[in-house]
């Protein structure tokens, strides 16, 4: 029998990008709020960035893939039937400990794809509903960037100047200018100057630099610590096993287990799920009861369905110039190109894509084929020559595609395989669609054109980056109709009053940019709805 | 970890075939040690099984059974074995290569020769601050986001 704990007004499960933001907003209300997080606090001094063995860690204990990393807090993801491998991190701050912090916003059109293009569904909210929350989030996370981007609506002044473009960024910018294509310095939650206790990093040093990691916003610092000053309680190393309801289907609270194996029942007025696009459907599907035999909040059958990732294609070019060092600065927060963002009826796909510029890697990664289409530098006599040809000499473009929702792309749970906390493992099914394939192929051709214009003499292509499952969306869709969605426009589930989902699971569609500012804006908006603001 | 000293010596005997010395570049055995191999295997479990597979593959090769065993193989034999393994066990082979490459490229003396300097304070690692004159052309473009 779990130990009963005194009542709390609000329990938030998960402390990543969404959980942190929502907790901070709620903590200002005087309500009793507790976060339950399966991972530990993470000490930013432990980033292995400055050690010589950095690249060894990044392929092992610091690998982005939990199935490779296998840390205490990680759960295995059964992903053999998925074209793309999901990535995430479990700690106070969640995946914002591993993210790149490239932070574009969705476009107004992204919320209206059914109206505009006759596909998927419109969101029940608009860009303008979220605008205020994007601004609050930029302020809290700290955004480096510059206003005036013609591809996006005007926005409030950025908190810090853009990160330097570097010689490689300037090269891409000039090439885009020559082609008459859009480009703009990326908005980034990496601090270009010291910001609210966070160290600024103006790209002095390689992308592996420990300082770079410390200059990136993670929600443990940006939101959770300030919220704790308002009374937020954080229970680390505690995994929620089940959300419980009474026989009539009324929410009761959560059952969780700590890292000593002690089980607790936390009664709560409201429960907010922020476990990401895989963790949240996993928990809902695991929480079966008499009232909800197919899993909680699942009367539509849509919990776990419509998984969207943003499939990426990677195109890199090798440059011959002698004195360039394309390994300075962050890996990706450099330039965004949105020339091909909207639907063009003359193409063989709907919706569109962005390019995000990437730069060279460290020597270990270069030797293992990063930047060269995954082709490992040959072993034996040819090794050194080929290594020299590539090292610090390539820069790349990642094509980020809009991923449309499809029912067969989904998260299920395997009742027979459980993690150490007794929670069923998630099993992922995902196939890249024809529309996405055509879209990525178009993106690859455009990227090659831009890189050639920039002067590269050889390109390497990865048509679908298998290791790019960093954006997890769609698995508890937001909508007006309870038959066709899991949560309403306030992020409350249609089926269970006072149960909310606030992470990327609620995305109706995915847009063609990194999702986290939008995830956080939705989480802040949901907090205001809960507070009746 | 189930891999003994002799296994490590067998493994180590292949490293220079993977990264030989050419011009100013040292061979793998000049910069990494058997202790490094033990360290990486002990700390990163994902390598253990592939390395065991690698070793049993090598042991089964007829050339390894001649006098002196694996450690006495000549370079031609090693190349032959590695080529064969690369084609029949690519997954394990690539992880074996990953171990050697990552160790080799984590060494300071290699960094010096190839010019990898992670010191933030050094001049070559400074980037010019963002200069907005580069926006001249693109910022003149009319806004083109779709109004809805
Ligand atoms: C390598 C990498 C690079 C990325 N780069 C970018 C980028 O540049 N830009 C961008 O916009 N996005 C990026 N992302 C994505 C971004 O990190 C996520 O979109 C964001 O963190 C999602 O926030 P979240 O709150 O939904 O989930 P997460 O941040 O993943 O947090 C979920 C939390 O819930 C906890 N949890 C899960 N289940 C339970 C349970 N049962 N009990 C208790 N706790 C639980 C987890 O431990 C975790 O801490 C990147 C991600 C990765 C992995």
XYZ file of C-alpha atoms and ligand atoms in Angstrom:
734
model
C 0.000 0.000 0.000
C 1.396 3.408 -0.901
C 1.924 5.916 1.918
C -0.672 8.689 1.847
C 0.646 12.225 1.676
C -1.184 15.421 2.629
C -3.316 17.035 -0.095
C -1.757 19.437 -2.625
C -3.629 21.812 -4.902
C -1.552 20.982 -7.947
C 0.823 18.169 -8.888
C 2.977 18.585 -11.993
C 4.578 15.438 -13.358
C 7.859 16.225 -15.114
C 10.108 19.275 -14.774
C 11.398 19.865 -18.306
C 10.688 22.746 -20.662
C 6.925 22.676 -20.120
C 6.716 21.526 -16.486
C 9.201 24.165 -15.342
C 7.441 27.026 -17.127
C 3.990 26.044 -15.898
C 5.213 25.504 -12.313
C 6.697 29.000 -12.175
C 3.518 30.649 -13.414
C 1.392 28.669 -10.946
C 3.773 29.279 -8.067
C 2.896 32.973 -8.119
C -0.728 32.166 -7.198
C -0.308 30.996 -3.614
C -1.583 27.497 -4.491
C 0.370 24.526 -3.096
C 2.285 23.181 -6.088
C 4.599 20.175 -6.220
C 6.664 18.847 -9.114
C 7.348 15.131 -9.208
C 10.374 14.345 -11.377
C 11.925 10.955 -12.051
C 15.423 12.361 -12.584
C 17.870 14.083 -10.207
C 19.044 17.681 -9.986
C 21.779 18.190 -12.551
C 24.940 20.156 -11.752
C 25.996 22.229 -14.747
C 29.584 21.992 -13.570
C 29.422 18.348 -14.534
C 29.150 18.994 -18.247
C 32.118 17.143 -19.672
C 32.694 19.891 -22.280
C 36.189 20.991 -21.372
C 37.716 17.586 -20.765
C 39.692 15.919 -23.522
C 37.433 12.898 -23.239
C 34.363 15.042 -24.076
C 33.613 13.154 -27.246
C 33.808 9.799 -25.490
C 31.207 10.984 -22.970
C 29.013 12.351 -25.737
C 28.818 8.910 -27.317
C 28.137 7.227 -23.971
C 26.966 8.718 -20.622
C 26.128 12.032 -22.321
C 24.665 10.493 -25.478
C 21.360 12.119 -26.464
C 19.708 8.714 -26.782
C 18.521 7.203 -23.471
C 18.827 3.702 -24.927
C 22.563 4.280 -25.365
C 23.118 6.325 -22.213
C 21.240 4.024 -19.822
C 21.492 6.317 -16.798
C 19.640 5.533 -13.570
C 16.700 7.827 -14.456
C 16.360 6.727 -18.092
C 13.699 4.321 -19.246
C 14.166 2.180 -22.325
C 12.221 3.150 -25.445
C 11.289 0.271 -27.751
C 12.014 2.004 -31.048
C 12.892 -0.770 -33.513
C 9.730 -0.046 -35.497
C 10.433 3.649 -35.766
C 12.364 5.269 -38.639
C 13.645 7.794 -36.112
C 15.035 7.271 -32.591
C 13.453 9.379 -29.840
C 15.781 11.458 -27.673
C 15.185 12.954 -24.238
C 16.835 13.583 -20.891
C 15.450 12.890 -17.432
C 16.482 15.344 -14.721
C 15.156 18.446 -13.017
C 15.115 20.608 -16.161
C 14.365 17.616 -18.413
C 15.602 17.636 -21.981
C 16.674 21.293 -21.678
C 19.926 19.842 -20.310
C 20.720 18.396 -23.712
C 19.044 20.744 -26.095
C 20.676 23.137 -28.514
C 18.308 25.994 -27.580
C 17.547 27.047 -31.133
C 14.277 28.860 -30.547
C 12.231 29.985 -33.522
C 8.512 30.567 -33.153
C 5.710 28.946 -35.083
C 4.183 31.080 -37.833
C 0.534 32.198 -37.648
C -0.188 29.898 -40.608
C 1.026 26.861 -38.645
C -2.097 26.977 -36.534
C -4.391 26.890 -39.576
C -3.206 24.100 -41.871
C -6.676 22.657 -42.458
C -8.050 26.015 -43.542
C -5.032 26.823 -45.689
C -4.075 23.452 -47.126
C -6.906 21.063 -46.362
C -4.722 18.736 -44.280
C -4.728 17.650 -40.612
C -6.653 20.044 -38.340
C -6.540 23.663 -37.295
C -5.486 24.321 -33.736
C -8.268 25.644 -31.499
C -5.919 28.515 -30.576
C -3.990 30.938 -32.762
C -0.533 32.439 -32.868
C -2.016 35.633 -31.435
C -3.382 33.763 -28.398
C 0.163 32.609 -27.690
C 2.039 35.784 -28.582
C 2.006 37.188 -25.050
C 3.276 33.873 -23.661
C 6.066 33.656 -26.226
C 7.176 37.064 -24.946
C 7.051 36.041 -21.279
C 8.996 32.907 -22.102
C 11.660 34.815 -24.042
C 12.122 37.050 -21.022
C 12.406 34.136 -18.588
C 14.628 31.944 -20.758
C 16.601 34.893 -22.171
C 16.675 35.176 -25.944
C 19.674 36.183 -28.070
C 18.556 37.471 -31.450
C 17.528 40.490 -33.458
C 14.172 41.847 -34.589
C 13.143 42.535 -38.146
C 12.924 39.061 -39.685
C 10.686 39.451 -42.771
C 9.602 35.785 -42.615
C 7.918 36.226 -39.227
C 5.557 38.669 -37.528
C 7.305 41.485 -35.643
C 8.196 40.540 -32.078
C 9.256 42.242 -28.876
C 12.927 43.268 -28.519
C 15.234 40.316 -27.906
C 16.933 40.284 -24.527
C 20.477 39.928 -25.901
C 22.250 40.561 -29.204
C 22.499 37.652 -31.655
C 25.275 35.142 -31.272
C 28.151 35.850 -33.672
C 27.642 34.209 -37.037
C 31.268 33.192 -37.513
C 32.993 32.915 -40.877
C 30.861 29.928 -41.799
C 27.581 31.650 -40.905
C 28.578 34.714 -42.894
C 29.362 32.518 -45.840
C 25.908 30.956 -45.795
C 24.274 34.360 -45.282
C 26.032 35.829 -48.299
C 25.183 32.808 -50.431
C 21.502 33.111 -49.466
C 21.644 36.819 -50.361
C 23.071 35.930 -53.771
C 20.251 33.473 -54.421
C 17.730 36.026 -53.193
C 16.656 33.631 -50.422
C 15.533 34.469 -46.944
C 17.915 33.960 -44.021
C 18.031 35.395 -40.511
C 20.254 35.038 -37.417
C 18.680 32.381 -35.219
C 16.799 33.289 -32.077
C 18.490 31.331 -29.342
C 18.098 30.685 -25.635
C 21.854 30.544 -25.449
C 22.963 33.722 -23.659
C 25.280 35.902 -25.713
C 25.804 38.055 -22.579
C 25.504 37.327 -18.868
C 21.789 37.053 -18.194
C 19.935 36.568 -14.902
C 22.742 34.645 -13.258
C 23.525 32.679 -16.399
C 26.976 32.903 -17.881
C 27.152 34.615 -21.291
C 29.152 32.971 -24.042
C 29.991 34.836 -27.152
C 31.149 31.748 -28.999
C 34.711 31.887 -27.794
C 35.849 28.333 -28.106
C 34.567 25.217 -29.725
C 30.991 24.034 -29.641
C 31.977 21.501 -26.991
C 32.971 24.190 -24.518
C 31.602 23.748 -21.027
C 30.799 27.450 -20.979
C 28.597 27.013 -24.011
C 26.568 24.391 -22.179
C 26.312 26.663 -19.173
C 25.135 29.600 -21.280
C 22.186 27.568 -22.553
C 18.910 28.030 -20.696
C 17.647 25.012 -18.785
C 14.415 25.252 -16.848
C 15.898 24.143 -13.521
C 17.605 27.562 -13.438
C 15.294 29.756 -15.486
C 11.990 28.689 -13.965
C 12.202 26.124 -11.191
C 14.615 27.860 -8.847
C 12.679 31.158 -9.057
C 9.441 29.198 -8.497
C 10.922 27.506 -5.423
C 11.347 30.970 -3.932
C 7.562 31.254 -4.264
C 7.035 27.969 -2.434
C 7.187 25.372 -5.229
C 8.226 21.957 -3.915
C 10.326 19.635 -6.105
C 10.527 15.894 -5.455
C 13.436 14.576 -7.486
C 14.170 10.916 -8.257
C 10.473 10.076 -7.975
C 8.700 8.342 -10.854
C 4.940 8.603 -11.224
C 3.512 5.152 -11.911
C -0.157 5.954 -12.220
C -2.694 8.760 -12.205
C -5.637 7.604 -10.143
C -9.359 8.278 -10.361
C -12.273 7.067 -8.238
C -14.934 4.697 -9.519
C -16.910 7.555 -10.986
C -13.851 8.679 -12.949
C -13.083 11.714 -10.762
C -9.404 12.615 -10.441
C -7.786 11.640 -7.112
C -4.032 12.110 -7.517
C -0.888 10.192 -8.433
C 0.942 7.139 -7.204
C 4.715 7.409 -7.376
C 7.813 5.610 -6.199
C 11.066 7.146 -4.974
C 14.545 5.826 -5.690
C 14.535 3.762 -2.502
C 11.498 1.898 -3.733
C 9.032 3.548 -1.320
C 5.625 4.104 -2.878
C 3.434 7.140 -2.150
C -0.047 8.347 -2.958
C -0.231 12.102 -3.493
C -3.786 13.380 -3.419
C -4.224 16.468 -5.598
C -6.854 18.903 -6.794
C -5.294 19.087 -10.236
C -2.712 16.956 -12.026
C -0.662 18.374 -14.878
C 1.294 16.069 -17.156
C 4.569 17.404 -18.580
C 6.461 14.197 -19.336
C 6.992 14.959 -23.077
C 5.403 13.490 -26.210
C 6.364 9.947 -25.215
C 6.329 10.019 -21.391
C 2.851 11.554 -21.215
C 0.944 9.060 -23.418
C 2.909 6.303 -21.703
C 1.563 7.397 -18.340
C -1.991 7.935 -19.588
C -2.069 4.530 -21.286
C -0.623 2.881 -18.148
C -3.293 4.472 -15.928
C -6.102 2.012 -16.604
C -9.056 1.760 -14.270
C -12.655 0.534 -14.180
C -13.783 3.948 -15.320
C -11.112 4.143 -18.032
C -10.228 0.632 -19.239
C -8.424 1.900 -22.377
C -6.231 4.250 -20.414
C -6.943 7.654 -18.984
C -8.452 10.438 -21.092
C -8.555 8.079 -24.041
C -12.226 7.902 -25.029
C -11.216 9.264 -28.453
C -8.646 6.462 -28.811
C -6.121 9.164 -29.691
C -3.782 8.952 -26.705
C -0.417 7.962 -28.199
C -1.583 8.430 -31.809
C -0.370 11.062 -34.300
C 3.237 11.054 -33.102
C 5.169 13.762 -34.966
C 8.956 14.180 -34.881
C 10.006 16.676 -37.587
C 12.058 14.311 -39.735
C 15.385 15.941 -40.598
C 17.578 15.547 -43.647
C 21.183 16.543 -43.320
C 23.258 18.030 -46.125
C 26.837 19.067 -45.521
C 29.433 20.598 -47.741
C 33.194 20.344 -47.536
C 35.125 23.538 -48.255
C 38.672 23.808 -49.523
C 39.720 27.086 -47.896
C 42.922 26.843 -45.920
C 42.458 29.026 -42.875
C 38.967 28.396 -41.731
C 37.947 26.937 -38.436
C 34.354 25.890 -38.793
C 34.236 24.395 -35.319
C 33.912 27.583 -33.284
C 30.604 28.466 -31.691
C 27.464 26.455 -31.082
C 26.549 23.581 -33.310
C 23.289 24.939 -34.622
C 22.083 28.289 -33.238
C 23.388 30.245 -36.170
C 21.106 30.892 -39.086
C 17.594 29.924 -40.094
C 16.395 29.942 -43.708
C 12.628 30.040 -44.292
C 12.391 30.519 -48.034
C 10.380 27.318 -48.437
C 8.186 27.474 -45.358
C 4.710 27.740 -46.857
C 2.807 25.470 -49.233
C 3.484 26.058 -52.927
C 0.917 24.241 -55.078
C 3.447 23.695 -57.863
C 5.401 21.286 -55.632
C 4.641 17.637 -54.935
C 4.030 18.176 -51.215
C 2.041 20.405 -48.879
C 3.444 22.586 -46.121
C 7.174 23.273 -46.013
C 10.495 23.338 -44.212
C 13.210 25.459 -42.632
C 16.959 25.113 -42.843
C 18.995 25.339 -39.725
C 22.723 25.792 -40.253
C 25.080 23.355 -38.530
C 28.824 23.567 -38.240
C 31.824 21.269 -37.928
C 32.331 18.911 -35.043
C 35.190 17.835 -32.840
C 37.883 15.479 -34.096
C 36.326 12.308 -32.701
C 32.962 12.970 -34.305
C 34.616 14.001 -37.558
C 36.505 10.710 -37.633
C 33.221 8.858 -37.091
C 31.620 10.417 -40.150
C 29.604 13.318 -38.771
C 29.313 15.864 -41.574
C 30.171 13.339 -44.232
C 26.863 11.586 -44.496
C 27.850 9.230 -41.680
C 30.761 7.814 -43.685
C 33.434 6.927 -41.153
C 36.927 8.158 -42.044
C 38.602 5.008 -43.438
C 40.971 3.079 -41.210
C 44.461 2.182 -42.392
C 46.828 4.104 -44.627
C 44.211 6.515 -45.960
C 43.077 7.588 -42.519
C 45.088 10.735 -41.889
C 44.676 12.258 -45.342
C 40.939 11.863 -45.355
C 40.659 13.126 -41.795
C 42.573 16.283 -42.697
C 40.372 16.890 -45.717
C 37.278 16.942 -43.535
C 38.314 18.301 -40.155
C 36.969 21.812 -39.440
C 36.194 22.108 -43.159
C 32.528 21.316 -43.407
C 29.367 23.105 -42.619
C 25.904 21.807 -43.042
C 22.238 22.528 -43.387
C 19.593 20.552 -41.566
C 16.248 20.417 -43.347
C 13.479 20.483 -40.713
C 10.270 19.255 -42.233
C 6.735 19.879 -41.105
C 5.533 16.453 -40.025
C 1.817 15.939 -40.539
C -0.134 13.855 -37.998
C -0.937 10.269 -39.006
C -2.760 7.762 -36.841
C -0.363 4.909 -37.543
C 2.583 6.870 -36.168
C 2.120 6.185 -32.511
C 3.265 5.398 -28.989
C 1.913 2.229 -27.393
C 2.850 0.575 -24.134
C 4.156 -2.950 -23.737
C 2.455 -4.392 -20.642
C 4.989 -7.223 -20.513
C 8.097 -5.083 -20.483
C 8.435 -2.650 -17.596
C 11.129 -0.327 -16.296
C 12.641 -0.596 -12.815
C 9.687 1.360 -11.420
C 7.159 -1.087 -12.825
C 5.954 1.318 -15.525
C 5.316 -0.336 -18.933
C 7.860 0.581 -21.602
C 6.745 2.684 -24.537
C 6.854 1.107 -27.992
C 7.107 3.466 -30.953
C 5.760 2.947 -34.457
C 6.762 5.580 -36.983
C 7.076 5.638 -40.770
C 8.062 8.724 -42.739
C 5.167 9.672 -45.017
C 5.243 10.252 -48.778
C 4.520 13.952 -48.256
C 7.442 14.251 -45.836
C 9.726 12.317 -48.189
C 8.943 14.620 -51.108
C 9.355 17.630 -48.881
C 12.737 16.428 -47.560
C 13.959 15.632 -51.070
C 13.081 19.158 -52.159
C 14.918 20.446 -49.087
C 17.986 18.382 -49.941
C 18.134 19.823 -53.452
C 17.758 23.381 -52.149
C 20.386 22.814 -49.460
C 22.859 21.519 -52.055
C 22.208 24.618 -54.128
C 22.867 26.929 -51.196
C 26.034 25.103 -50.129
C 27.383 25.144 -53.677
C 26.645 28.861 -53.905
C 28.620 29.202 -50.682
C 31.599 27.557 -52.367
C 31.701 23.952 -51.201
C 33.258 21.405 -53.556
C 31.574 18.251 -52.269
C 28.254 17.544 -50.550
C 27.133 14.661 -48.362
C 23.507 13.814 -47.751
C 21.672 11.852 -45.094
C 18.120 11.624 -46.497
C 16.541 10.979 -43.074
C 18.527 11.526 -39.931
C 17.612 8.489 -37.846
C 19.068 10.002 -34.718
C 16.947 13.148 -34.880
C 14.033 12.256 -32.602
C 14.448 15.365 -30.468
C 11.000 16.847 -31.073
C 8.148 14.764 -29.655
C 4.667 15.992 -30.494
C 1.039 15.171 -31.165
C 0.265 12.213 -28.898
C -2.496 13.895 -26.851
C -3.906 16.230 -29.457
C -5.581 19.551 -28.662
C -8.980 20.227 -30.243
C -12.565 21.322 -29.707
C -14.190 17.961 -30.428
C -13.793 15.282 -27.702
C -14.192 12.582 -30.351
C -11.239 13.911 -32.294
C -8.882 15.183 -29.602
C -7.622 14.498 -26.081
C -7.405 17.968 -24.533
C -9.362 21.175 -25.038
C -7.904 24.572 -25.845
C -7.040 25.094 -22.160
C -5.046 21.825 -22.166
C -7.553 20.112 -19.859
C -8.475 16.578 -20.899
C -11.978 16.220 -22.317
C -12.599 13.076 -20.272
C -11.231 13.897 -16.811
C -11.840 17.235 -15.182
C -8.741 18.788 -13.564
C -6.325 16.606 -15.510
C -4.113 18.631 -17.859
C -1.453 17.921 -20.476
C 0.939 20.765 -21.273
C 3.879 19.308 -23.200
C 4.391 18.772 -26.944
C 1.833 15.941 -26.844
C -0.941 18.507 -27.245
C 0.317 19.847 -30.581
C -2.380 19.584 -33.230
C 0.252 19.968 -35.940
C 4.019 20.326 -35.815
C 5.057 23.356 -37.939
C 8.552 23.242 -39.463
C 10.640 24.728 -36.689
C 11.990 23.587 -33.334
C 9.017 23.370 -30.989
C 10.159 24.338 -27.507
C 9.239 28.045 -27.334
C 5.768 26.999 -28.498
C 5.628 24.142 -25.961
C 6.515 26.612 -23.216
C 4.108 29.287 -24.447
C 1.302 26.692 -24.384
C 2.339 25.634 -20.859
C 2.285 29.243 -19.622
C -1.087 29.827 -21.250
C -2.477 26.649 -19.614
C -1.254 27.898 -16.233
C -3.182 31.134 -16.720
C -6.308 29.198 -17.688
C -5.947 27.088 -14.545
C -5.617 30.248 -12.495
C -8.599 31.757 -14.277
C -6.518 34.654 -15.642
C 34.052 -6.926 -17.260
C 34.921 -10.366 -18.556
C 37.801 -9.252 -20.767
C 41.247 -10.278 -19.489
C 44.745 -8.852 -19.935
C 45.490 -11.168 -22.813
C 42.327 -10.006 -24.588
C 43.404 -6.412 -24.112
C 46.846 -7.203 -25.544
C 45.212 -8.932 -28.510
C 42.989 -5.928 -29.074
C 45.846 -3.515 -28.683
C 47.880 -5.362 -31.290
C 45.377 -4.129 -33.921
C 45.391 -0.433 -33.135
C 48.257 0.551 -35.423
C 46.659 -1.221 -38.334
C 43.629 0.997 -37.770
C 45.608 4.221 -37.321
C 49.189 3.886 -38.620
C 51.817 6.590 -38.326
C 52.084 8.802 -41.413
C 54.177 11.976 -41.723
C 53.723 14.039 -38.564
C 50.741 11.977 -37.357
C 51.560 9.379 -34.680
C 50.195 5.874 -34.840
C 47.494 4.848 -32.373
C 49.871 2.913 -30.107
C 52.085 5.962 -29.771
C 49.314 7.912 -28.074
C 46.921 5.437 -26.521
C 47.761 2.715 -24.033
C 46.338 -0.616 -22.956
C 45.163 1.175 -19.788
C 43.120 3.542 -21.977
C 41.423 0.557 -23.578
C 40.620 -0.911 -20.170
C 39.270 2.482 -19.012
C 36.954 3.001 -21.954
C 35.605 -0.544 -21.811
C 35.065 -0.449 -18.059
C 33.221 2.861 -18.207
C 31.086 2.364 -21.283
C 29.195 -0.884 -21.289
C 27.958 -0.526 -24.852
C 31.400 -1.562 -26.122
C 31.855 -4.770 -24.138
C 29.813 -7.204 -26.219
C 30.995 -5.923 -29.609
C 34.599 -6.091 -28.437
C 34.093 -9.645 -27.219
C 32.627 -10.500 -30.625
C 35.606 -8.863 -32.252
C 38.036 -10.918 -30.196
C 36.316 -14.225 -30.809
C 36.167 -13.460 -34.523
C 39.901 -12.812 -34.563
C 40.643 -15.944 -32.544
C 38.753 -18.105 -35.030
C 40.700 -16.826 -38.012
C 43.193 -19.498 -39.197
C 46.004 -16.941 -39.368
C 45.643 -16.303 -35.639
C 46.297 -19.924 -34.798
C 49.810 -20.021 -36.233
C 52.837 -19.879 -33.977
C 52.819 -16.833 -31.719
C 49.079 -16.308 -31.966
C 47.236 -13.060 -32.543
C 49.912 -10.762 -31.245
C 52.429 -12.060 -33.772
C 50.252 -11.565 -36.839
C 51.873 -9.525 -39.574
C 50.269 -6.380 -40.964
C 48.922 -8.050 -44.100
C 47.113 -10.632 -41.999
C 45.676 -7.964 -39.735
C 44.405 -5.967 -42.708
C 42.853 -9.119 -44.135
C 41.108 -9.910 -40.845
C 39.823 -6.370 -40.411
C 38.522 -6.255 -43.979
C 36.730 -9.530 -43.461
C 35.231 -8.484 -40.181
C 34.106 -5.162 -41.612
C 32.093 -6.996 -44.237
C 30.581 -9.730 -42.064
C 30.069 -7.963 -38.722
C 29.732 -4.270 -39.600
C 27.958 -3.218 -36.394
C 30.548 -4.710 -34.059
C 33.357 -3.602 -36.327
C 32.184 0.011 -36.294
C 32.038 0.027 -32.504
C 35.571 -1.374 -32.378
C 36.654 1.463 -34.691
C 34.712 3.957 -32.538
C 36.680 2.907 -29.445
C 40.008 3.449 -31.155
C 39.091 6.688 -32.943
C 37.527 8.280 -29.857
C 40.527 7.424 -27.709
C 43.006 8.606 -30.322
C 41.247 11.913 -30.890
C 40.890 12.573 -27.168
C 44.657 12.915 -26.768
C 46.239 16.298 -26.279
C 49.274 15.591 -28.428
C 46.974 14.650 -31.319
C 44.944 17.828 -30.707
C 48.094 19.892 -30.968
C 49.061 18.419 -34.316
C 45.605 18.676 -35.887
C 44.921 22.138 -34.429
C 42.025 21.444 -32.070
C 42.230 23.998 -29.338
C 39.385 24.089 -26.841
C 40.911 26.892 -24.762
C 38.313 29.661 -24.727
C 40.888 32.288 -23.939
C 43.151 31.689 -26.895
C 43.018 34.260 -29.693
C 42.235 31.765 -32.407
C 39.068 30.829 -30.528
C 37.567 34.307 -30.445
C 34.723 35.107 -32.775
C 33.937 38.579 -34.020
C 30.727 39.857 -32.393
C 27.621 39.943 -34.545
C 27.725 42.813 -37.023
C 24.335 43.851 -38.299
C 25.571 45.307 -41.579
C 25.338 41.747 -42.888
C 21.539 42.089 -42.688
C 21.513 44.905 -45.216
C 19.999 42.971 -48.095
C 17.650 40.582 -46.312
C 16.227 43.172 -43.960
C 15.025 45.208 -46.949
C 12.784 42.387 -48.023
C 9.066 43.024 -47.539
C 7.542 40.873 -44.769
C 6.304 37.694 -46.441
C 4.798 35.638 -43.615
C 1.289 34.484 -44.355
C -1.429 36.531 -42.652
C -4.251 34.352 -41.316
C 19.643 16.700 -28.179
C 18.434 17.566 -28.169
C 18.476 18.817 -28.809
C 17.343 19.631 -28.825
N 17.433 20.876 -29.382
C 16.341 21.673 -29.406
C 16.406 22.983 -29.962
O 17.463 23.443 -30.394
N 15.274 23.731 -29.988
C 14.079 23.267 -29.514
O 13.078 23.973 -29.594
N 13.999 22.023 -28.960
C 15.092 21.226 -28.891
N 15.022 19.982 -28.313
C 13.723 19.529 -27.800
C 13.441 20.050 -26.414
O 14.425 19.627 -25.517
C 12.071 19.531 -26.006
O 11.114 19.995 -26.950
C 11.616 19.996 -24.649
O 12.562 19.775 -23.656
C 10.323 19.262 -24.315
O 9.867 19.701 -23.102
P 8.899 18.786 -22.240
O 8.593 19.516 -21.009
O 7.773 18.351 -23.086
O 9.730 17.442 -21.940
P 11.155 17.186 -21.326
O 11.972 18.414 -21.343
O 11.670 15.975 -21.998
O 10.842 16.867 -19.799
C 10.039 15.779 -19.401
C 10.401 15.428 -17.968
O 9.422 14.530 -17.471
C 10.049 13.579 -16.646
N 9.190 12.389 -16.575
C 8.796 11.599 -17.589
N 8.026 10.600 -17.135
C 7.938 10.764 -15.791
C 7.286 10.032 -14.765
N 6.559 8.947 -15.030
N 7.419 10.472 -13.487
C 8.157 11.588 -13.197
N 8.794 12.295 -14.152
C 8.684 11.897 -15.431
C 11.369 13.335 -17.360
O 12.315 12.780 -16.456
C 11.742 14.716 -17.840
O 12.590 15.392 -16.937
C 16.140 19.168 -28.239
C 16.104 17.929 -27.588
C 17.231 17.131 -27.544
C 17.159 15.811 -26.840
